[in-house]
PDB file of C-alpha atoms and ligand atoms in Angstrom:
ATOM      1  CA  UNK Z  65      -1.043  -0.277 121.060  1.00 94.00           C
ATOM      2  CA  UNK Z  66      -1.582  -3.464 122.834  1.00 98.00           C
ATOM      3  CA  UNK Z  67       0.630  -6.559 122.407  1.00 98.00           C
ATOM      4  CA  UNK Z  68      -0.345  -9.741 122.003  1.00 99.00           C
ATOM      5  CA  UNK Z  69       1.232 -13.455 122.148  1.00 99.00           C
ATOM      6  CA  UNK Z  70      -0.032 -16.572 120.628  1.00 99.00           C
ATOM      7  CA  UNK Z  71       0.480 -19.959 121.952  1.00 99.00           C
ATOM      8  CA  UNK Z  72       0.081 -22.993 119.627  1.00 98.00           C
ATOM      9  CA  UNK Z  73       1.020 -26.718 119.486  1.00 98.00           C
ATOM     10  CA  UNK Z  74       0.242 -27.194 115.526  1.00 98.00           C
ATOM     11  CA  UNK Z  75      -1.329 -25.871 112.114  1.00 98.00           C
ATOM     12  CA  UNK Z  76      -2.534 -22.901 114.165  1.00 98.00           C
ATOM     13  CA  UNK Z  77      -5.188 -22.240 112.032  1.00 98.00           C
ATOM     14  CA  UNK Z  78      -6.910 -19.956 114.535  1.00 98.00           C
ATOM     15  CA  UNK Z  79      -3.707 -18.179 114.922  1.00 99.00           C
ATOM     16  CA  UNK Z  80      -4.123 -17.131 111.577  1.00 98.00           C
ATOM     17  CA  UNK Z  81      -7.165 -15.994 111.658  1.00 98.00           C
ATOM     18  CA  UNK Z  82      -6.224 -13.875 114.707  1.00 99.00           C
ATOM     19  CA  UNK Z  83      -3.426 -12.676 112.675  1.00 98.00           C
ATOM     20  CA  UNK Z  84      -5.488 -11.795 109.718  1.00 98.00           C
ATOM     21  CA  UNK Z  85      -8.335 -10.313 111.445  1.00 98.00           C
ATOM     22  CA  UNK Z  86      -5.965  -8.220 113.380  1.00 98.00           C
ATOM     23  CA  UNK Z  87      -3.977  -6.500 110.561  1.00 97.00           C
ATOM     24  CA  UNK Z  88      -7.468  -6.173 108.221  1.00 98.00           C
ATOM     25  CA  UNK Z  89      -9.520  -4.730 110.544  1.00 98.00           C
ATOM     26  CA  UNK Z  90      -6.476  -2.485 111.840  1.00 97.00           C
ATOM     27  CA  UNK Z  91      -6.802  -3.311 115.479  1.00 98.00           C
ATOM     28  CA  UNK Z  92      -5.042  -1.266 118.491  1.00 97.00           C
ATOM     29  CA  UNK Z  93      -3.276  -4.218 118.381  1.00 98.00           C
ATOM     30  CA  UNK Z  94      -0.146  -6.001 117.242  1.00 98.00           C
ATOM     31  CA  UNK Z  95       0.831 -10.155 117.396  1.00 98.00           C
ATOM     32  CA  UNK Z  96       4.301  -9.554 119.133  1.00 98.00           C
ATOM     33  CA  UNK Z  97       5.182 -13.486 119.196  1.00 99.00           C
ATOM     34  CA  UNK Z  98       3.606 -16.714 118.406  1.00 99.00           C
ATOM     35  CA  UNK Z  99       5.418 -19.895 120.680  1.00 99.00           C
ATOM     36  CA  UNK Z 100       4.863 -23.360 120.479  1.00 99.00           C
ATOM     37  CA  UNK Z 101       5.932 -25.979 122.952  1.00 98.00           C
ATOM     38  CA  UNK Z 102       6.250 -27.989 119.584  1.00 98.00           C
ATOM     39  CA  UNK Z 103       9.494 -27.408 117.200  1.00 98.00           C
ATOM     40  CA  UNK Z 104       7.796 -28.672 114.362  1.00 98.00           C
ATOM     41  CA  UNK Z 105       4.251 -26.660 114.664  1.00 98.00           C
ATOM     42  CA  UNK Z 106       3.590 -25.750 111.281  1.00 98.00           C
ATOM     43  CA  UNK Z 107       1.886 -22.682 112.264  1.00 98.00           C
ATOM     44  CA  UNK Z 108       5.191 -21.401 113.074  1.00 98.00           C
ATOM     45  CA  UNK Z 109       6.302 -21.333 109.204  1.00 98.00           C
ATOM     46  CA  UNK Z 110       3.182 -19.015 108.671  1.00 98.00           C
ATOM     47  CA  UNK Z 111       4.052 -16.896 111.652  1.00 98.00           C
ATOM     48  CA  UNK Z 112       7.786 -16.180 110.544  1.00 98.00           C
ATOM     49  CA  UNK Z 113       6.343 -15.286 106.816  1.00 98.00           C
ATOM     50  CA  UNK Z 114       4.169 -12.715 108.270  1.00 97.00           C
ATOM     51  CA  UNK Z 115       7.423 -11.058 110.215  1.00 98.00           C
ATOM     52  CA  UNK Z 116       6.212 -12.254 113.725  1.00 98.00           C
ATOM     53  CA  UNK Z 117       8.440 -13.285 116.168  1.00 98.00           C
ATOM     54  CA  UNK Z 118       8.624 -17.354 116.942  1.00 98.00           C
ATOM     55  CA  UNK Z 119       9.862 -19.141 119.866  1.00 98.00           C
ATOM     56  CA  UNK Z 120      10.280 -23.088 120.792  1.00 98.00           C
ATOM     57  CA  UNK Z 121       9.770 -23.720 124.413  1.00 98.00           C
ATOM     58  CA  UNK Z 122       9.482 -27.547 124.183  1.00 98.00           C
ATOM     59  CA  UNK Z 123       7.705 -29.410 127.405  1.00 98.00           C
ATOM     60  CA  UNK Z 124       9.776 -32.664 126.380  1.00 98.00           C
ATOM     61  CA  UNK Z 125      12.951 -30.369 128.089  1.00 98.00           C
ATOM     62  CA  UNK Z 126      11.302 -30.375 131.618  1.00 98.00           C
ATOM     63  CA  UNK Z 127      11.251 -32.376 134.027  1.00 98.00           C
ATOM     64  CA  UNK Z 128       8.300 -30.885 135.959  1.00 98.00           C
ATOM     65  CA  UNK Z 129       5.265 -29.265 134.449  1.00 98.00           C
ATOM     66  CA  UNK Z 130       6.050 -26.122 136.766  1.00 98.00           C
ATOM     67  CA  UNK Z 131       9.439 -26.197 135.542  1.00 98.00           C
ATOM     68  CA  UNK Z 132       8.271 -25.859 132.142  1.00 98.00           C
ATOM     69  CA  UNK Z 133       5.725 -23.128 132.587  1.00 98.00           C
ATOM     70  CA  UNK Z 134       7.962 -21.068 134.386  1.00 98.00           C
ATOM     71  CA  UNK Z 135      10.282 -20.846 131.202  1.00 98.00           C
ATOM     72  CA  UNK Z 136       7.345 -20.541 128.749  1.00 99.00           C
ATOM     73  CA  UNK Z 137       6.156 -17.729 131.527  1.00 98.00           C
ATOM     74  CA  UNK Z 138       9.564 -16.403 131.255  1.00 98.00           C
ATOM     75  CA  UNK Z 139       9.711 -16.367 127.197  1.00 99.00           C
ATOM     76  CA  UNK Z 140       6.099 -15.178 126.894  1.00 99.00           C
ATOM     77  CA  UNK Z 141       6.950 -12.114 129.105  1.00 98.00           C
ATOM     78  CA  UNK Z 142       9.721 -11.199 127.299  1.00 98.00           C
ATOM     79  CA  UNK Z 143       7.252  -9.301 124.801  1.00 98.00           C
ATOM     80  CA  UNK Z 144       5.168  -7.831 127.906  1.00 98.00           C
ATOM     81  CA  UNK Z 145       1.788  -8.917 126.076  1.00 98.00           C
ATOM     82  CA  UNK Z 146      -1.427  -7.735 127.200  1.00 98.00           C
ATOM     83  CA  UNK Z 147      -3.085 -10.365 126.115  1.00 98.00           C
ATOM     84  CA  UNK Z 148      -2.100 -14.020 125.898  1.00 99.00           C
ATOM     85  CA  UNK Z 149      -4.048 -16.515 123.617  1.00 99.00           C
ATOM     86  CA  UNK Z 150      -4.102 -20.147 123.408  1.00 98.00           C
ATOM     87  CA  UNK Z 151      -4.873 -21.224 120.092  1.00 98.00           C
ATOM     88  CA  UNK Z 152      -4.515 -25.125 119.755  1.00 98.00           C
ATOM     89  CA  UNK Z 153      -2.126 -25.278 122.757  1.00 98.00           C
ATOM     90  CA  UNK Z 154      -2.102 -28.636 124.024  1.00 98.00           C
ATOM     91  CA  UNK Z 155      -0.763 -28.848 127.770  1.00 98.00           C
ATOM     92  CA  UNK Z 156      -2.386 -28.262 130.184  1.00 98.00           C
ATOM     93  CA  UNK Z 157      -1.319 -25.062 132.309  1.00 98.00           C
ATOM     94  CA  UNK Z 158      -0.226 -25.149 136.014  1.00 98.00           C
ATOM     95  CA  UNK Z 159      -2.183 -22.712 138.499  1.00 98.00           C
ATOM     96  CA  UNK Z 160       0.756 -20.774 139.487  1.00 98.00           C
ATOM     97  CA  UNK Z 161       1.116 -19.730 135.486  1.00 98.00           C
ATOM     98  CA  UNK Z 162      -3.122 -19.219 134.908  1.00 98.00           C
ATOM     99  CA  UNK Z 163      -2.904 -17.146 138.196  1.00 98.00           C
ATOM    100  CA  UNK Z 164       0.116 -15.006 136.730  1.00 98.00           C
ATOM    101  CA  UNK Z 165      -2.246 -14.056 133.240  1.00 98.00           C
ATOM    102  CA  UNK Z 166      -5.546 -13.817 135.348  1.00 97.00           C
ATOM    103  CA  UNK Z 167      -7.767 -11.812 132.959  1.00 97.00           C
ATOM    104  CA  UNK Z 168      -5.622 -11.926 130.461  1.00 98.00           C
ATOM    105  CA  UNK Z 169      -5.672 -15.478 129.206  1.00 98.00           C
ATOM    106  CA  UNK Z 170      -8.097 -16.507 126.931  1.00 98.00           C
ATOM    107  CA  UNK Z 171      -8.279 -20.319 125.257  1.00 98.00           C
ATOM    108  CA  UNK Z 172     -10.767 -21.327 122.394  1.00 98.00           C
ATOM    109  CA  UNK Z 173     -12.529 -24.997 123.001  1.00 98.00           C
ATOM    110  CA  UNK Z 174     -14.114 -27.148 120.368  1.00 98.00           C
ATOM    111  CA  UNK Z 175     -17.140 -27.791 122.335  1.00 98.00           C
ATOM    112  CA  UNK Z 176     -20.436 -26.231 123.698  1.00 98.00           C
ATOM    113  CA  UNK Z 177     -18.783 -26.318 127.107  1.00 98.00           C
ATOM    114  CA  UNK Z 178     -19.634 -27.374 130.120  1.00 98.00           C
ATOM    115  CA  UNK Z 179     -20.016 -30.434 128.118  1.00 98.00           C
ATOM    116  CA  UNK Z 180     -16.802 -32.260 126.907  1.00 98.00           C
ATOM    117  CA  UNK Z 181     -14.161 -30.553 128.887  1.00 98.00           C
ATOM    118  CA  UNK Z 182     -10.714 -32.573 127.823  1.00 98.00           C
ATOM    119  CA  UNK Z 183      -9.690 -33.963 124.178  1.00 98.00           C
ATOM    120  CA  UNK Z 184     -11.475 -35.832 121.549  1.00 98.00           C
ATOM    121  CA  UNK Z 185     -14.564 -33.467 121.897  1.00 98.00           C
ATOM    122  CA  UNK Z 186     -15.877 -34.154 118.213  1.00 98.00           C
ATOM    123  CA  UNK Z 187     -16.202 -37.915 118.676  1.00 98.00           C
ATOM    124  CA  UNK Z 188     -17.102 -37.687 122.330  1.00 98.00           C
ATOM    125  CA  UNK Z 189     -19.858 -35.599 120.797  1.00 98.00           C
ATOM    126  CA  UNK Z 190     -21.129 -38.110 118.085  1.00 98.00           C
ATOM    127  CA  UNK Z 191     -21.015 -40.938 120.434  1.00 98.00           C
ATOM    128  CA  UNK Z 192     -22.972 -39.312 123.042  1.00 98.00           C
ATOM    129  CA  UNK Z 193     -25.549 -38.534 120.358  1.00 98.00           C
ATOM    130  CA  UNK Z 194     -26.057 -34.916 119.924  1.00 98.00           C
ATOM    131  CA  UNK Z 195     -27.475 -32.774 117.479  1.00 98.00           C
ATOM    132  CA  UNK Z 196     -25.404 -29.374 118.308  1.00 98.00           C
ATOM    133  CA  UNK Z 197     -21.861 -29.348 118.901  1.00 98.00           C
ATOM    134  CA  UNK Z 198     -19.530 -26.054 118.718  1.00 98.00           C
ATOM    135  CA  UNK Z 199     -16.786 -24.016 120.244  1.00 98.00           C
ATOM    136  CA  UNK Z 200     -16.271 -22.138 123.498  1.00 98.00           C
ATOM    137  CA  UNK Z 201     -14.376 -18.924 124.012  1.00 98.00           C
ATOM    138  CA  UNK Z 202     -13.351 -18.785 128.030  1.00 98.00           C
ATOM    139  CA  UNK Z 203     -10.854 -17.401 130.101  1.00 98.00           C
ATOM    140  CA  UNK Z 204      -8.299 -19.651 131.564  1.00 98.00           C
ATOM    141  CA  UNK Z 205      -8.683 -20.892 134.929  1.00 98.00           C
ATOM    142  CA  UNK Z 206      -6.950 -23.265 137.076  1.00 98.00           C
ATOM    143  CA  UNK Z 207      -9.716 -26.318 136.564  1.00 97.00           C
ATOM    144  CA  UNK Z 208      -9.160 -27.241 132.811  1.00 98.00           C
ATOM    145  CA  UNK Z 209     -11.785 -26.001 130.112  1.00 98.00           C
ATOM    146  CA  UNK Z 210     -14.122 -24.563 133.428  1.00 98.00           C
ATOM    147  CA  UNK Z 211     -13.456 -20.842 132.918  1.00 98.00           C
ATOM    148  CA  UNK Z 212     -15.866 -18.216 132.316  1.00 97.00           C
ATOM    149  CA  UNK Z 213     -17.240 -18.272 129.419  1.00 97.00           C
ATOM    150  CA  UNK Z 214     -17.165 -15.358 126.507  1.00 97.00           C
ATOM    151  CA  UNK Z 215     -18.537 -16.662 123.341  1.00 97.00           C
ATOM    152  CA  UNK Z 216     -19.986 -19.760 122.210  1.00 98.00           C
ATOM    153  CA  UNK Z 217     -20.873 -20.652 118.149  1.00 98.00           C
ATOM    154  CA  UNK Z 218     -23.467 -23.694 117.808  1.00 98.00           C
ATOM    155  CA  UNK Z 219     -23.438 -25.935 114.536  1.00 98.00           C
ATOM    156  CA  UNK Z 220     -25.276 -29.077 113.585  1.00 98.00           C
ATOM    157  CA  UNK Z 221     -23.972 -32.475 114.234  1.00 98.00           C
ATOM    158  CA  UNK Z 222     -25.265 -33.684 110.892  1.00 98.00           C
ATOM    159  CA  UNK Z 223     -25.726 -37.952 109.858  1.00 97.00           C
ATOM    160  CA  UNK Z 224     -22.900 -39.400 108.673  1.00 97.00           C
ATOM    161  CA  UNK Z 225     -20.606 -37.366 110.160  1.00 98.00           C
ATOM    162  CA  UNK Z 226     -17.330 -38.354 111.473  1.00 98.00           C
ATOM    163  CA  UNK Z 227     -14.937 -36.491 114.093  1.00 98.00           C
ATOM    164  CA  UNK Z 228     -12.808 -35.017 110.390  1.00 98.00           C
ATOM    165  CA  UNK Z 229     -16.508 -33.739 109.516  1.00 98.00           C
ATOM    166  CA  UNK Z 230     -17.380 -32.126 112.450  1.00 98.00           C
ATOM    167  CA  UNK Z 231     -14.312 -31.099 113.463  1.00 98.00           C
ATOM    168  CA  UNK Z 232     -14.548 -28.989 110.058  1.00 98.00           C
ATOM    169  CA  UNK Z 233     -17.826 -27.432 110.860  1.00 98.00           C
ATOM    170  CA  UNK Z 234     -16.859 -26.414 114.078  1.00 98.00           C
ATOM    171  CA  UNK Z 235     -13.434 -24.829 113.161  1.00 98.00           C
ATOM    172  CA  UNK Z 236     -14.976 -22.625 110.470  1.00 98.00           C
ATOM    173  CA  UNK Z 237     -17.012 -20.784 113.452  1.00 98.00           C
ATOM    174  CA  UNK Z 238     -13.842 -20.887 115.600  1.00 98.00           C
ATOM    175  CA  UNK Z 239     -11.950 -18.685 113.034  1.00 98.00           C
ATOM    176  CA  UNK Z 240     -15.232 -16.159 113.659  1.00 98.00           C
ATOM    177  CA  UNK Z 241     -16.005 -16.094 117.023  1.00 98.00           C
ATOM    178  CA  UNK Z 242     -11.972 -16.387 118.061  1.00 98.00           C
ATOM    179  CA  UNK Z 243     -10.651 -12.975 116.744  1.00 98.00           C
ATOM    180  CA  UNK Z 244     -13.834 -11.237 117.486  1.00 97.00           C
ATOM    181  CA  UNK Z 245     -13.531 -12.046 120.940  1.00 97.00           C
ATOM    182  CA  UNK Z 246      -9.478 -11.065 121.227  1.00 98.00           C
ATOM    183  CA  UNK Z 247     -10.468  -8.027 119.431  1.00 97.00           C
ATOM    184  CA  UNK Z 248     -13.308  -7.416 122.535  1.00 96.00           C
ATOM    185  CA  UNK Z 249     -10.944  -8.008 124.992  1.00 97.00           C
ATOM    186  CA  UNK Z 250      -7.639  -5.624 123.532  1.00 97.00           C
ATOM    187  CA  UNK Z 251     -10.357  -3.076 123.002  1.00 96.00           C
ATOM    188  CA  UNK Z 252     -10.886  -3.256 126.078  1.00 95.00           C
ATOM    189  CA  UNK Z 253     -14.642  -4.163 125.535  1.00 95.00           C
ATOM    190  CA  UNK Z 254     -14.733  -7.011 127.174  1.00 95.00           C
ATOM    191  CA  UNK Z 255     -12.842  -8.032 130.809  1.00 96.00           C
ATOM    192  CA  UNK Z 256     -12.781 -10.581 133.971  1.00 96.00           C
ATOM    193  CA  UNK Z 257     -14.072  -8.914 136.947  1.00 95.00           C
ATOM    194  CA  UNK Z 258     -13.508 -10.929 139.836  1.00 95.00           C
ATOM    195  CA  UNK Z 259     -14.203 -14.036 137.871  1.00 95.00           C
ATOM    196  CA  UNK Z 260     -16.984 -12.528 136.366  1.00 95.00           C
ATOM    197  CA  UNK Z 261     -17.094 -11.869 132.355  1.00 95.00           C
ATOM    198  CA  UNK Z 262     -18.146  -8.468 131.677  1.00 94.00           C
ATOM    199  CA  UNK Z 263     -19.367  -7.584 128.715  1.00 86.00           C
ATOM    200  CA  UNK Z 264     -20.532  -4.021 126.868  1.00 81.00           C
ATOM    201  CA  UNK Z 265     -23.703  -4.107 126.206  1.00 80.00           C
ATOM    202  CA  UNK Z 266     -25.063  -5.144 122.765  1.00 77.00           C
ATOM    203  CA  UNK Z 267     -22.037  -7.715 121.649  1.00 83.00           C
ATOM    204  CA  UNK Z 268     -23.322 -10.681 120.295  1.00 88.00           C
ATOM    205  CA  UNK Z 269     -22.142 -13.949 122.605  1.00 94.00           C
ATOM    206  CA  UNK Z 270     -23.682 -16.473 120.228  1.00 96.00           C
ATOM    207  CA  UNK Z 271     -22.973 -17.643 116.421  1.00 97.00           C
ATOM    208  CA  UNK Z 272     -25.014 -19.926 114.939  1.00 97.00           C
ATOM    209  CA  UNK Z 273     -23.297 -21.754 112.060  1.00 94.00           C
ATOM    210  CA  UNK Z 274     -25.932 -24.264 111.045  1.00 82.00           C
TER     211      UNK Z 274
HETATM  212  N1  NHR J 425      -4.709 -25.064 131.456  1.00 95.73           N
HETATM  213  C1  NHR J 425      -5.532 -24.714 132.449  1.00 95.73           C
HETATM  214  N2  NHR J 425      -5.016 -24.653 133.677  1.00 95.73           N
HETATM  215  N3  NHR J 425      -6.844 -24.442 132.268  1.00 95.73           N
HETATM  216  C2  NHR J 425      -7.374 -24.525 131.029  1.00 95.73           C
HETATM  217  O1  NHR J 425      -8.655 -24.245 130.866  1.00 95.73           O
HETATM  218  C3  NHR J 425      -6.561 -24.918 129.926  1.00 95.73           C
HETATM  219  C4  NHR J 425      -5.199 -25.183 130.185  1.00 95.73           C
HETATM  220  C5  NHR J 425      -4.346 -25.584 129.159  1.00 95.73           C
HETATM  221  C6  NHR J 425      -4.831 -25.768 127.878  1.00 95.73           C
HETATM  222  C7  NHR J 425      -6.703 -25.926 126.258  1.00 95.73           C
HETATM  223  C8  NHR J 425      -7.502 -27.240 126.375  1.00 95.73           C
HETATM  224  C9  NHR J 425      -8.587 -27.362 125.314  1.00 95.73           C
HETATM  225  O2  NHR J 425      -9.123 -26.357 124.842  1.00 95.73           O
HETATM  226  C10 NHR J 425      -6.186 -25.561 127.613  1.00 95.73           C
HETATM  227  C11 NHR J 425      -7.050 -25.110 128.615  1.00 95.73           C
HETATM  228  C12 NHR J 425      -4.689 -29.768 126.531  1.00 95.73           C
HETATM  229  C13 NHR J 425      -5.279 -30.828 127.200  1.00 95.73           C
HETATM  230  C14 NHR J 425      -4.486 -32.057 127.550  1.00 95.73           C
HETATM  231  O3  NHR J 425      -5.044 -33.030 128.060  1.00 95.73           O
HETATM  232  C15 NHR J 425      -6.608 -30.699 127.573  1.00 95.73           C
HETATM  233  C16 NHR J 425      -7.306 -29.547 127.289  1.00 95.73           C
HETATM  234  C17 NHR J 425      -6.701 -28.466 126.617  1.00 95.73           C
HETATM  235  C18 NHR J 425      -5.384 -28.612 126.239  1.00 95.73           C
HETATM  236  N4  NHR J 425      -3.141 -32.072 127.312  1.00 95.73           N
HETATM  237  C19 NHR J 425      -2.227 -33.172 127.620  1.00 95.73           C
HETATM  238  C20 NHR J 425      -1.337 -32.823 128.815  1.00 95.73           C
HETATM  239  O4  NHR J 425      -0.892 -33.794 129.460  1.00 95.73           O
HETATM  240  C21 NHR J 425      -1.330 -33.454 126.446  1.00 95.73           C
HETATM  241  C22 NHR J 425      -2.083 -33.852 125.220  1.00 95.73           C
HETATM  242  C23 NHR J 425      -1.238 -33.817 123.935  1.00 95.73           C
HETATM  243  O5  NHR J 425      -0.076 -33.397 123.955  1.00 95.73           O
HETATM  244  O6  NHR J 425      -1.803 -34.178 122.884  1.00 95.73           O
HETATM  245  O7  NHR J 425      -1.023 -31.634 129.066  1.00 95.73           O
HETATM  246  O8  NHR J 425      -8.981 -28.499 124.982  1.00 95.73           O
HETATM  247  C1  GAR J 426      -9.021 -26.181 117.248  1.00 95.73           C
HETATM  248  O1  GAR J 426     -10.189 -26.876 116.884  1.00 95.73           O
HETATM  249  C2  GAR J 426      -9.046 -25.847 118.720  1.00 95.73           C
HETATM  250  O2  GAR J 426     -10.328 -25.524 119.199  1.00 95.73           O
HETATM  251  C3  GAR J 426      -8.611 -27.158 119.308  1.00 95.73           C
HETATM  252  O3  GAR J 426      -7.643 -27.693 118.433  1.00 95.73           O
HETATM  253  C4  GAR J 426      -7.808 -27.106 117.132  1.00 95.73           C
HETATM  254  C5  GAR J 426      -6.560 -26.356 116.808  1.00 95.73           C
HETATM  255  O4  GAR J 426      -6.570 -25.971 115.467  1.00 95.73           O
HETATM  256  N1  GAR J 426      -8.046 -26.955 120.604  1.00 95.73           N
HETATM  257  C6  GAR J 426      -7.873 -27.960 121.437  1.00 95.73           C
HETATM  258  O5  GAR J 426      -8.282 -29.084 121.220  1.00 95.73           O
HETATM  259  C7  GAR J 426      -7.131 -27.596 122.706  1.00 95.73           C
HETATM  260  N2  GAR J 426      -6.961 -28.765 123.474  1.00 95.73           N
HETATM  261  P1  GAR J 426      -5.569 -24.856 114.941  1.00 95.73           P
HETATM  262  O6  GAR J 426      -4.176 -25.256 115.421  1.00 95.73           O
HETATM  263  O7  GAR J 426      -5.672 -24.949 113.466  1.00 95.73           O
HETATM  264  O8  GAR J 426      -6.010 -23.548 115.499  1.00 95.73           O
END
């Protein structure tokens, strides 16, 4: 049985779709913690009303970003995980912490990386004009939102629409292509190989949700 830990910053809406996915399709698997560097992540409520362990590492406590992923390090490793996903987590990692999970860290983006690495992705993406948008599953590197990359799903950026809109669209492929790919990697279907995805053969890296 593998172990896995969550990290989120808010609603954690992938989280629970990890969660979910995780108990229904009965995975070698269990979610031994969900942590938040945010006391008041609502995500947390649903994690402590499925019976999963919560923690509160808050960043606001540090003086130093290495100071704070030392103790979040330190926390996380308390549950020896496997697997360590970031799911909405919103700060941005020091290299002596991405080095510590290498292989073992995956984060889901809400855009067709390479393009719009950062934040506001969805109105970055309407601004610039395009007609697909998405989300990216990668491992975690050092260089933000540049890992290698696992799983992408591709949906239309339709008229009218507005970051709230799009933002939508995109999530509902998230919550598909997110657990699928944790599922890959506890199954150990799916691993980084000298910064190299591999892959067995015949699993789908693309979702269109158009
Ligand atoms: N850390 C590393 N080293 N590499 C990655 O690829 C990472 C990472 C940490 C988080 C998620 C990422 C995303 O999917 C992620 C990937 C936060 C920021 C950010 O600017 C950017 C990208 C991501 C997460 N955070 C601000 C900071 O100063 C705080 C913003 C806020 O609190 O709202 O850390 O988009
Ligand atoms: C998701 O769209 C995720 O891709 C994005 O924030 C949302 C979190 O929703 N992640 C980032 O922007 C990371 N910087 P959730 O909390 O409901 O899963």
């Amino acid at each position: 049985m593998k172990s896995i830990v969550i990290l989120i910053s808010g609603r954690g809406s992938n989280m629970e779709a990890i969660v979910h996915a995780c108990q229904q399709e009965s995975w070698p698997a269990r979610i031994a913690a969900v942590i938040s560097n945010k006391a008041d992540a609502s995500g947390l409520r649903f994690a402590a009303s499925h019976g999963i362990a919560t923690a509160v590492v808050d960043h606001k406590a540090f003086t130093s970003r290495e100071a704070f992923d030392a103790e979040l390090a330190k926390v996380i490793d308390g549950f020896s995980p496997d697997v360590v996903v970031l799911a909405g987590f919103m700060r941005i990692l020091t290299e002596g912490f991405v080095r510590h999970y290498d292989g073992r860290l995956l984060n889901i983006h809400p855009s067709l990386l390479p393009a719009f690495p950062g934040l506001h992705t969805h109105q970055r993406a309407i601004e610039a004009g395009c007609k697909l948008a998405g989300a990216t599953v990668h491992f975690v590197t050092p260089e933000l939102d540049h890992g290698p990359i696992v799983m992408q799903a591709a949906v239309p950026v339709l008229a009218g629409d507005t970051a709230d809109t799009l933002s939508s669209r995109v999530l509902a492929q998230e919550h598909h292509i997110y657990p699928q790919s944790v599922r890959w990697l506890v199954e150990g279907r799916l691993s980084l190989s000298e910064g190299v995805v591999q892959q067995l053969e015949g699993l789908p890296q693309v979702r269109w949700g158009g």
